[in-house]
PDB file of N, CA and C in Angstrom:
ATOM      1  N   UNK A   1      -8.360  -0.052 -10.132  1.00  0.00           N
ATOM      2  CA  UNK A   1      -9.106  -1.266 -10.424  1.00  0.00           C
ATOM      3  C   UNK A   1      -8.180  -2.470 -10.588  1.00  0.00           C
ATOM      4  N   UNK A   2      -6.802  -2.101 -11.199  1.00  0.00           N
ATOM      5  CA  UNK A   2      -5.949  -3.247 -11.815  1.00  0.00           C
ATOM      6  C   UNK A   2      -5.754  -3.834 -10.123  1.00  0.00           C
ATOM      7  N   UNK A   3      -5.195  -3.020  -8.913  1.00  0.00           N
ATOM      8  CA  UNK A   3      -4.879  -3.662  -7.770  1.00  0.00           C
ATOM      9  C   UNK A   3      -5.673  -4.357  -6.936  1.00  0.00           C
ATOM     10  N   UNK A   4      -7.233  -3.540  -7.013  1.00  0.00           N
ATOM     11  CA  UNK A   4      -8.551  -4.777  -6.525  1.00  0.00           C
ATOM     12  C   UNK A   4      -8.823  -5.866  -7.326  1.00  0.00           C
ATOM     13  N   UNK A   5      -8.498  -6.031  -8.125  1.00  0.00           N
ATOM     14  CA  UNK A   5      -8.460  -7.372  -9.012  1.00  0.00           C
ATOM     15  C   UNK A   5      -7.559  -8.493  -8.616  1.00  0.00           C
ATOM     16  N   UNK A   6      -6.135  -7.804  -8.515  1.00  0.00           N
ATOM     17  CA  UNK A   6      -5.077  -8.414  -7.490  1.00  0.00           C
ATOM     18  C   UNK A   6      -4.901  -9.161  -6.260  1.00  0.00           C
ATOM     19  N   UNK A   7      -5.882  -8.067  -5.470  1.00  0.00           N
ATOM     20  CA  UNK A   7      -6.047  -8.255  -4.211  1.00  0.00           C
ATOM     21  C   UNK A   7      -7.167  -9.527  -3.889  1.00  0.00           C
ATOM     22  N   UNK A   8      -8.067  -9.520  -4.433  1.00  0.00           N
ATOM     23  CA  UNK A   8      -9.736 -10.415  -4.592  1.00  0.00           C
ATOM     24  C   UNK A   8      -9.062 -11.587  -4.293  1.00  0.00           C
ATOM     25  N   UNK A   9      -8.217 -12.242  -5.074  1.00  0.00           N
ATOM     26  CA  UNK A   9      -7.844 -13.515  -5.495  1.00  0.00           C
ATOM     27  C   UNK A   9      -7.012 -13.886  -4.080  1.00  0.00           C
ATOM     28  N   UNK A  10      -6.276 -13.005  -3.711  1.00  0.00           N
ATOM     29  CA  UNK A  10      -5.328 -13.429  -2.946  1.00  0.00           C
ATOM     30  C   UNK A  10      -5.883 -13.276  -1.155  1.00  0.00           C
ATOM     31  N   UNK A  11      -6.331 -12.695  -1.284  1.00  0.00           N
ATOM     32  CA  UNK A  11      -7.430 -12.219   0.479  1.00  0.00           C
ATOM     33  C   UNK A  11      -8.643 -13.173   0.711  1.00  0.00           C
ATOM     34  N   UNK A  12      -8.353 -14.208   1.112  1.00  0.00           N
ATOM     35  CA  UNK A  12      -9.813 -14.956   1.270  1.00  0.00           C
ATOM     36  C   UNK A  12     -10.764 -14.864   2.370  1.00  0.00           C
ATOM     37  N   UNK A  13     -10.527 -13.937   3.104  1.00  0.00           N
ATOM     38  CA  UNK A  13     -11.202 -13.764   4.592  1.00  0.00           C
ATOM     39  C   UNK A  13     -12.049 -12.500   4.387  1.00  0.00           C
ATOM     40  N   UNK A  14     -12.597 -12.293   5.448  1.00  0.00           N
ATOM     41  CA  UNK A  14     -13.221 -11.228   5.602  1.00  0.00           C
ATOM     42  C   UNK A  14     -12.720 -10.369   6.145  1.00  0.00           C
ATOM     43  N   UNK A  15     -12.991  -9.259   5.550  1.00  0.00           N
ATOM     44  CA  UNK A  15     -12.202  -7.673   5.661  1.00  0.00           C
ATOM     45  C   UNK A  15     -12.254  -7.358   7.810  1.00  0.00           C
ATOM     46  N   UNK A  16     -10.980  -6.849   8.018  1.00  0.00           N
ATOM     47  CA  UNK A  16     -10.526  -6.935   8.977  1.00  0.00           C
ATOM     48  C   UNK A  16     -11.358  -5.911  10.109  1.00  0.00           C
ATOM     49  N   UNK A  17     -11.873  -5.826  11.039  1.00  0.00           N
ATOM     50  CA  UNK A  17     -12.521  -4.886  11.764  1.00  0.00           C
ATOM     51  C   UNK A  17     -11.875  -4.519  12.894  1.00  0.00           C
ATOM     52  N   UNK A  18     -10.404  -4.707  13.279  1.00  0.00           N
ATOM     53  CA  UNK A  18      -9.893  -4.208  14.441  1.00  0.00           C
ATOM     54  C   UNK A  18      -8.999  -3.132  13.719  1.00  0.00           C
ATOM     55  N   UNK A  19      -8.747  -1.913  14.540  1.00  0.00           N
ATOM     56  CA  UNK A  19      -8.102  -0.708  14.584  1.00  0.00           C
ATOM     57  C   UNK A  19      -6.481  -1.493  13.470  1.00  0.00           C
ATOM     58  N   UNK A  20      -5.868  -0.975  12.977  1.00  0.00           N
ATOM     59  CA  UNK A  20      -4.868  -1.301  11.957  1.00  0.00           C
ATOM     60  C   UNK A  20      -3.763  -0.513  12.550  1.00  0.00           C
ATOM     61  N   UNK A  21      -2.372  -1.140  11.854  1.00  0.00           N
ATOM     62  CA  UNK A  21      -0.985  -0.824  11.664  1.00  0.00           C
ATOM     63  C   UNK A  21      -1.083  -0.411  10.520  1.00  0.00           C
ATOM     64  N   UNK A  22      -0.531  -0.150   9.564  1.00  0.00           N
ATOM     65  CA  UNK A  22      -0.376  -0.941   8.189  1.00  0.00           C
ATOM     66  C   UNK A  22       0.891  -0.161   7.863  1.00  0.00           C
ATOM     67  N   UNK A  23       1.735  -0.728   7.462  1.00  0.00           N
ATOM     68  CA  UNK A  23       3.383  -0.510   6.636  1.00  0.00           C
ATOM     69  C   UNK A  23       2.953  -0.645   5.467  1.00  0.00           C
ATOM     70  N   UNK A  24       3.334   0.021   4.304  1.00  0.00           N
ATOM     71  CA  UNK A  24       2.975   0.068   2.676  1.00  0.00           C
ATOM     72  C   UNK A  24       4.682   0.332   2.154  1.00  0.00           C
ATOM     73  N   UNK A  25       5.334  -0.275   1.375  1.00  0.00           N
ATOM     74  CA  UNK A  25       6.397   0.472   0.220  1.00  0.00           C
ATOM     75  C   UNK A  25       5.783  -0.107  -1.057  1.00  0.00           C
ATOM     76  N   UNK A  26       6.153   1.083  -1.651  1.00  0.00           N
ATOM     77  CA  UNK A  26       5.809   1.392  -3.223  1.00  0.00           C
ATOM     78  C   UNK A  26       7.363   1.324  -4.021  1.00  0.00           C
ATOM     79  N   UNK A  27       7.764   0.200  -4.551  1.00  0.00           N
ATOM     80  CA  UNK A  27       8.896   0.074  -5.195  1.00  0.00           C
ATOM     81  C   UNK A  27       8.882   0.538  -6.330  1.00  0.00           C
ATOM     82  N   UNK A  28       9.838   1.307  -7.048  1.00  0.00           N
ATOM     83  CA  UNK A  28       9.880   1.679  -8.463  1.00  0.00           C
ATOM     84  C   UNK A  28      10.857   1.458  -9.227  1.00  0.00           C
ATOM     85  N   UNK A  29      10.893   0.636 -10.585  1.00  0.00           N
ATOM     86  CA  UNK A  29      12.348   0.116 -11.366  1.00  0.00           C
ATOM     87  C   UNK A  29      12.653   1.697 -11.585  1.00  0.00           C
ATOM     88  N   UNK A  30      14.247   1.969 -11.259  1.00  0.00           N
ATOM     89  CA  UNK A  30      15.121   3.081 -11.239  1.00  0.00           C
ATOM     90  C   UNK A  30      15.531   3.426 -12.426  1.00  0.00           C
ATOM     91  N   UNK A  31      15.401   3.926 -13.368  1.00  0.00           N
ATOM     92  CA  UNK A  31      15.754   4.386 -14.480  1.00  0.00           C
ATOM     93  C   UNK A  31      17.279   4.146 -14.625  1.00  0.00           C
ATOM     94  N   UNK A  32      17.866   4.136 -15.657  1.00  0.00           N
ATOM     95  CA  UNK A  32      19.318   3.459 -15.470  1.00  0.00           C
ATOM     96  C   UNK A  32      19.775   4.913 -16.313  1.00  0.00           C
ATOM     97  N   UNK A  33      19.474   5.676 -16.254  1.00  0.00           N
ATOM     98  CA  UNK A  33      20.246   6.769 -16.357  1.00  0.00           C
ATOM     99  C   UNK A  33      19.757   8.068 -15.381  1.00  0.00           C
ATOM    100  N   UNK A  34      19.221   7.418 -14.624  1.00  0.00           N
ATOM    101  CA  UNK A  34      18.776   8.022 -12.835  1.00  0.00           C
ATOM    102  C   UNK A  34      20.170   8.424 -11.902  1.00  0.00           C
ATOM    103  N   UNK A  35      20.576   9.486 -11.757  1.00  0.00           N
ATOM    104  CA  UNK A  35      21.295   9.572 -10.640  1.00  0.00           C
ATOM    105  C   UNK A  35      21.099   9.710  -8.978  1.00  0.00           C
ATOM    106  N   UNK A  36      19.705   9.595  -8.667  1.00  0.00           N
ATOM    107  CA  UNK A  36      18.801   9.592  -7.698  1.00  0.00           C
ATOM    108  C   UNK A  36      19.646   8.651  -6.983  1.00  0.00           C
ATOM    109  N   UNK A  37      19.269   8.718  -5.887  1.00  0.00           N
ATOM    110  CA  UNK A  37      19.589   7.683  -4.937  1.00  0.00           C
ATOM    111  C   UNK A  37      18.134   7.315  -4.035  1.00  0.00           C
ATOM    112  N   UNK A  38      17.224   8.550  -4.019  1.00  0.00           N
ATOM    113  CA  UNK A  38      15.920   7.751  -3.230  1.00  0.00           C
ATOM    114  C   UNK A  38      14.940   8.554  -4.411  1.00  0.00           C
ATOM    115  N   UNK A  39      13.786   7.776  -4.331  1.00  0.00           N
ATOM    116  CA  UNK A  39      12.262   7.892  -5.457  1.00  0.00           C
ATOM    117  C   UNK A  39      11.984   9.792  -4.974  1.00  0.00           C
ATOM    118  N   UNK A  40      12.478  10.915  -5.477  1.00  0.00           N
ATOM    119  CA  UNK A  40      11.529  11.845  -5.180  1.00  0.00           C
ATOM    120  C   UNK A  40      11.287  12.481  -6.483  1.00  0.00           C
ATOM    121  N   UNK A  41      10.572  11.926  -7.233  1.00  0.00           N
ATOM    122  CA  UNK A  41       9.314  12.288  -7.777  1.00  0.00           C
ATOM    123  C   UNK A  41       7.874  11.654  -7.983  1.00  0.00           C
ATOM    124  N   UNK A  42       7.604  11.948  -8.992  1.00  0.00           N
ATOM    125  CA  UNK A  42       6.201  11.849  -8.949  1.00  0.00           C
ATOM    126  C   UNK A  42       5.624  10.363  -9.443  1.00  0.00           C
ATOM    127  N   UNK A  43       4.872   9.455  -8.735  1.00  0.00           N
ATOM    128  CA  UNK A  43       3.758   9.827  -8.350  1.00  0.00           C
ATOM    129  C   UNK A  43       4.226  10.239  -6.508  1.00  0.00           C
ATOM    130  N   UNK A  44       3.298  11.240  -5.914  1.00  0.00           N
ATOM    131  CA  UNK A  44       4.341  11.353  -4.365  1.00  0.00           C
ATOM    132  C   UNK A  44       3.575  10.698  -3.890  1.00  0.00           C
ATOM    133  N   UNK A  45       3.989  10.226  -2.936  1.00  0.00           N
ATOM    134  CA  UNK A  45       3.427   9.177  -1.405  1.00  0.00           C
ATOM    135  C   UNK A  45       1.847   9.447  -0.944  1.00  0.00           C
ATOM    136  N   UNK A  46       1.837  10.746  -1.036  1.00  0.00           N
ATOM    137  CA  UNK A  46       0.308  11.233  -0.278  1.00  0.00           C
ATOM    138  C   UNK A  46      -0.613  10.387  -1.383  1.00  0.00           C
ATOM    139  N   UNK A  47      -0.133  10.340  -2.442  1.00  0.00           N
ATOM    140  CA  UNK A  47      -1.543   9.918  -3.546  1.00  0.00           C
ATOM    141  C   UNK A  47      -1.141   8.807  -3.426  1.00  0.00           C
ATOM    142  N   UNK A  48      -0.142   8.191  -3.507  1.00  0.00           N
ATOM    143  CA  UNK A  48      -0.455   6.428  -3.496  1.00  0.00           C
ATOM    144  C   UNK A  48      -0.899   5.981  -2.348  1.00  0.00           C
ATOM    145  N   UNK A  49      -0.424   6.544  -1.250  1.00  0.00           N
ATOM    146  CA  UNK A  49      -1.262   5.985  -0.102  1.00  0.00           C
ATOM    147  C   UNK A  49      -2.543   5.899   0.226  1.00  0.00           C
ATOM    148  N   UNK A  50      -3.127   7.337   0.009  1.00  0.00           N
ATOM    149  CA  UNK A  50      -4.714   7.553  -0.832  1.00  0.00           C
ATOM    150  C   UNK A  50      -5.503   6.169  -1.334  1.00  0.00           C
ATOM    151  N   UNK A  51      -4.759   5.719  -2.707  1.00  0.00           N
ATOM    152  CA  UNK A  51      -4.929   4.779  -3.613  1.00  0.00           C
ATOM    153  C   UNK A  51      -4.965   3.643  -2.976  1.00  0.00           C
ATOM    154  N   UNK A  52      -4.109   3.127  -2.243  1.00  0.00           N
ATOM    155  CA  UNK A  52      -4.151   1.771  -1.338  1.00  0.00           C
ATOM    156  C   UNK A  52      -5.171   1.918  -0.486  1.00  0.00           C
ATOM    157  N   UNK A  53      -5.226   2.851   0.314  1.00  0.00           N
ATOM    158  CA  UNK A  53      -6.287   2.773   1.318  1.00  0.00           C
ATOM    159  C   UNK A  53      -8.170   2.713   0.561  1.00  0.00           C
ATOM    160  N   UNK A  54      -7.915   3.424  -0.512  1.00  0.00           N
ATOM    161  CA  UNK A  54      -9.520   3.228  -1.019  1.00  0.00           C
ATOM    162  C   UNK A  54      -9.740   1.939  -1.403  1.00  0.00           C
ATOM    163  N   UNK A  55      -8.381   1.520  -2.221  1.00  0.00           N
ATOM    164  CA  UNK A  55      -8.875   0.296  -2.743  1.00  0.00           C
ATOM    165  C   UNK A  55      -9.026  -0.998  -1.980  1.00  0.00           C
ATOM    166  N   UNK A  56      -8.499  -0.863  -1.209  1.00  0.00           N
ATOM    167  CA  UNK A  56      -8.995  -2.050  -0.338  1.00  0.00           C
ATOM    168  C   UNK A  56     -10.050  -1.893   0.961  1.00  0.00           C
ATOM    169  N   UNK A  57     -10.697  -0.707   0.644  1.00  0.00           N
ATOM    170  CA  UNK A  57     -11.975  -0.758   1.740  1.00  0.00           C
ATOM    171  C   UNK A  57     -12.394  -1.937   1.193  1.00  0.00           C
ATOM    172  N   UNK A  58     -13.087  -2.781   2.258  1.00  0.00           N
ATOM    173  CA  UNK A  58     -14.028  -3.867   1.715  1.00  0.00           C
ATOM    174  C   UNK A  58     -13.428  -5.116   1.496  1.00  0.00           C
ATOM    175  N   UNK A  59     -12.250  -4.862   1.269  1.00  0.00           N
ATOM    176  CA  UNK A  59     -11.477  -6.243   0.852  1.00  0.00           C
ATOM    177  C   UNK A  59     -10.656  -6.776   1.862  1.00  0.00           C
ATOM    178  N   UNK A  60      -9.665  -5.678   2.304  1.00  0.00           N
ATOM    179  CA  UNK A  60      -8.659  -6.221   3.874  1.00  0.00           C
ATOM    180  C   UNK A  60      -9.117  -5.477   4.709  1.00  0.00           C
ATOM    181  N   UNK A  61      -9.630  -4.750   4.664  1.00  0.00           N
ATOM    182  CA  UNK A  61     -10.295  -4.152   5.629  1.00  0.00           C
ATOM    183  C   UNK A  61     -11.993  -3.154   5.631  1.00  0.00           C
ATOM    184  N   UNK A  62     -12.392  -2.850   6.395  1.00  0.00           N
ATOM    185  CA  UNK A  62     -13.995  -2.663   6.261  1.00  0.00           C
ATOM    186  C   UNK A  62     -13.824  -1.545   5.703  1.00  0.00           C
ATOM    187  N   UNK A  63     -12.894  -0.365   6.312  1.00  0.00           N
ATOM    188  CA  UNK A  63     -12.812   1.319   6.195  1.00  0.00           C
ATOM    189  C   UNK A  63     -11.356   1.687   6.723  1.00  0.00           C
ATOM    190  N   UNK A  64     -11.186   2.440   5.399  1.00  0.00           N
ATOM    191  CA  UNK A  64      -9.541   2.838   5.754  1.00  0.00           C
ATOM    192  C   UNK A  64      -9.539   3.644   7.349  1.00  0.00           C
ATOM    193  N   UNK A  65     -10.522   3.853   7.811  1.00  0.00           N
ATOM    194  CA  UNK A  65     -10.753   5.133   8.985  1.00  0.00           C
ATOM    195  C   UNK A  65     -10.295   4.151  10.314  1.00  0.00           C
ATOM    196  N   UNK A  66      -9.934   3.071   9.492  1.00  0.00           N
ATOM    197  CA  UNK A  66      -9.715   2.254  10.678  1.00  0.00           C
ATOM    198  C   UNK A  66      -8.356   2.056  10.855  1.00  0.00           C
ATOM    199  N   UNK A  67      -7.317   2.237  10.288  1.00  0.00           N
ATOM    200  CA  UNK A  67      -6.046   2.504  10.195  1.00  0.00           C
ATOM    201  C   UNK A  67      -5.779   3.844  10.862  1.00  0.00           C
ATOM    202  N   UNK A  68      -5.092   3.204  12.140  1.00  0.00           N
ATOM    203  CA  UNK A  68      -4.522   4.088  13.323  1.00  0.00           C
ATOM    204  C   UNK A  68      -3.444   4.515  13.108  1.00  0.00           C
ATOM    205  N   UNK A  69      -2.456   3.555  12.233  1.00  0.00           N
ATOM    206  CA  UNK A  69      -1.054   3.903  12.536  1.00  0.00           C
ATOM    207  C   UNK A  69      -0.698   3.739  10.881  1.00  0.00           C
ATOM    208  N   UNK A  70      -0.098   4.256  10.446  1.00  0.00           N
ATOM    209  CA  UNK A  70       0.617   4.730   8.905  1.00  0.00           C
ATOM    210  C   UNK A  70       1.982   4.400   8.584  1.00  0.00           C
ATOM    211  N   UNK A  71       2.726   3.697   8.526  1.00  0.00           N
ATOM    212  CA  UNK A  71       4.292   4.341   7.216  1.00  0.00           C
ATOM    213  C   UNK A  71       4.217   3.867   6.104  1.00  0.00           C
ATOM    214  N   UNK A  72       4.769   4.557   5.559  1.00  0.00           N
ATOM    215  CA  UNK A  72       4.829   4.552   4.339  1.00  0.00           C
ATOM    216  C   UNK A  72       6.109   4.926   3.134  1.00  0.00           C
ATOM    217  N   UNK A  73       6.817   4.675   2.614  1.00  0.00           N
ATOM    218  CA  UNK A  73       8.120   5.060   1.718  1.00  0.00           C
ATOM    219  C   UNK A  73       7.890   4.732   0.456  1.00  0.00           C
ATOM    220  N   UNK A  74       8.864   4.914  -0.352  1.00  0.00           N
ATOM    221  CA  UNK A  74       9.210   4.955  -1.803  1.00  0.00           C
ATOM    222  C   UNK A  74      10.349   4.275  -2.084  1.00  0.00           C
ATOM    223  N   UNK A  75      11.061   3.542  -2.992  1.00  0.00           N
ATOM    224  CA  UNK A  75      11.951   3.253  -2.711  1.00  0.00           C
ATOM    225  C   UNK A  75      12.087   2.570  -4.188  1.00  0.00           C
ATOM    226  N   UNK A  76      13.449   2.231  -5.126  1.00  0.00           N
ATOM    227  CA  UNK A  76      14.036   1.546  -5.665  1.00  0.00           C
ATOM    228  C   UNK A  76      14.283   0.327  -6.204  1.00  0.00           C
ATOM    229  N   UNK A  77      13.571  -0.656  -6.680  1.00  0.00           N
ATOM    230  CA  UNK A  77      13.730  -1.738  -6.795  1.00  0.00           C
ATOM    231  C   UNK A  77      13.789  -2.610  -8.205  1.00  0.00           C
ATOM    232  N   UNK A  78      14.087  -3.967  -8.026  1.00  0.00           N
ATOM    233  CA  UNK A  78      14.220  -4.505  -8.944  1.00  0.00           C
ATOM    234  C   UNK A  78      12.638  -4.645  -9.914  1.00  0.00           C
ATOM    235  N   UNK A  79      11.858  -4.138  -9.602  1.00  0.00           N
ATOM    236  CA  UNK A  79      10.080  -4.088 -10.190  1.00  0.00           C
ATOM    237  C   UNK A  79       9.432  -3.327  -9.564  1.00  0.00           C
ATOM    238  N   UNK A  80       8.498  -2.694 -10.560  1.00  0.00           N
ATOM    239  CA  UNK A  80       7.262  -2.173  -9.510  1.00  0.00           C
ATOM    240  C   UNK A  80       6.719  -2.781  -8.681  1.00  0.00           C
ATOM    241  N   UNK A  81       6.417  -2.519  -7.580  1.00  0.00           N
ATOM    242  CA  UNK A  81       5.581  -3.543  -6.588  1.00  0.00           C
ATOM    243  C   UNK A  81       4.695  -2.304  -5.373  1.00  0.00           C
ATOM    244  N   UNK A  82       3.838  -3.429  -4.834  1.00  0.00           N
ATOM    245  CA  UNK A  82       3.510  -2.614  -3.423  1.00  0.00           C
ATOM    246  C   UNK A  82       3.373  -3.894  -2.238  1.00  0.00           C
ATOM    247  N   UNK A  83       3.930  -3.814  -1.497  1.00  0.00           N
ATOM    248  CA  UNK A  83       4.093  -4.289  -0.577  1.00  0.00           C
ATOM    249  C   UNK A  83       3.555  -4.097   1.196  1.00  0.00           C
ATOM    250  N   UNK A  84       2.541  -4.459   1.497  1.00  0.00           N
ATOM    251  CA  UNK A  84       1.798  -3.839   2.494  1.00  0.00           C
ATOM    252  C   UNK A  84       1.989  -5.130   3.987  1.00  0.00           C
ATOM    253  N   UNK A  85       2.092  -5.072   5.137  1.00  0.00           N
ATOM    254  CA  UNK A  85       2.396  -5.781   5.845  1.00  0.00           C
ATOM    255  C   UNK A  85       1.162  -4.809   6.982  1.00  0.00           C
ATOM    256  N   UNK A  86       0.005  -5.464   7.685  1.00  0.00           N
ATOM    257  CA  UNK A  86      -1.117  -5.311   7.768  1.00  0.00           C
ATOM    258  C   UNK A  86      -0.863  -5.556   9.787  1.00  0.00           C
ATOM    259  N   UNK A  87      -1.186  -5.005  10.786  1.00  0.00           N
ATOM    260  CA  UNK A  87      -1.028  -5.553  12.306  1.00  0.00           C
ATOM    261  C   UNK A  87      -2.639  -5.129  12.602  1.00  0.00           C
ATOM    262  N   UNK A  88      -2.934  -5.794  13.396  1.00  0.00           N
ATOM    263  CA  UNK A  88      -4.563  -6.024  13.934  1.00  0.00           C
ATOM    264  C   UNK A  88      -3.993  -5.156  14.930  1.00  0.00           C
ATOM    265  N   UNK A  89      -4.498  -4.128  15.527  1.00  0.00           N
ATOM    266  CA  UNK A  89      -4.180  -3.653  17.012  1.00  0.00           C
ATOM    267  C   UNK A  89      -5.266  -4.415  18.247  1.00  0.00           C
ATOM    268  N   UNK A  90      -5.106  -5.003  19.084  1.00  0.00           N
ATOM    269  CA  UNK A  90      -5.992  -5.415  19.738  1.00  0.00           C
ATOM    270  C   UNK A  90      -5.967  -5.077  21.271  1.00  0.00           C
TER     271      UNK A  90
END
């Protein structure tokens, strides 16, 4: 709910109806006594990606079923974030 709240404000168009790309990273602040070098634990990828795709039925797009093409990573950063970069296939 906290990320459709997010999203509302910032998407002013109408949810997208051509076949999709979509690139997603899920950044996570690294624990400073982490010896990790890449995110493998939990929460894993399959469920956040899950999570993005429900929550924005309706908002960037009509139906996640419309997303043809997927990547997706984990990764390290200075904040939590999610970062999604969206291609119309036409």
């Amino acid at each position: 709910n906290a990320l459709r709240k997010l999203a509302l404000p910032q998407w002013r168009l109408k949810p997208l109806t051509a076949p999709l790309k979509v690139d997603i990273i899920f950044s996570f602040v690294k624990a400073k006594s982490s010896k990790l070098s890449h995110h493998v634990k939990r929460p894993d990828a399959s469920n956040l990606i899950k999570s993005v795709e429900d929550t924005f039925n309706k908002i960037l797009w009509e139906d996640d079923c419309q997303i043809i093409e997927l990547h997706a990573r984990k990764i390290f950063g200075p904040e939590d974030s999610i970062t999604l970069q969206i291609t119309e296939i036409i």
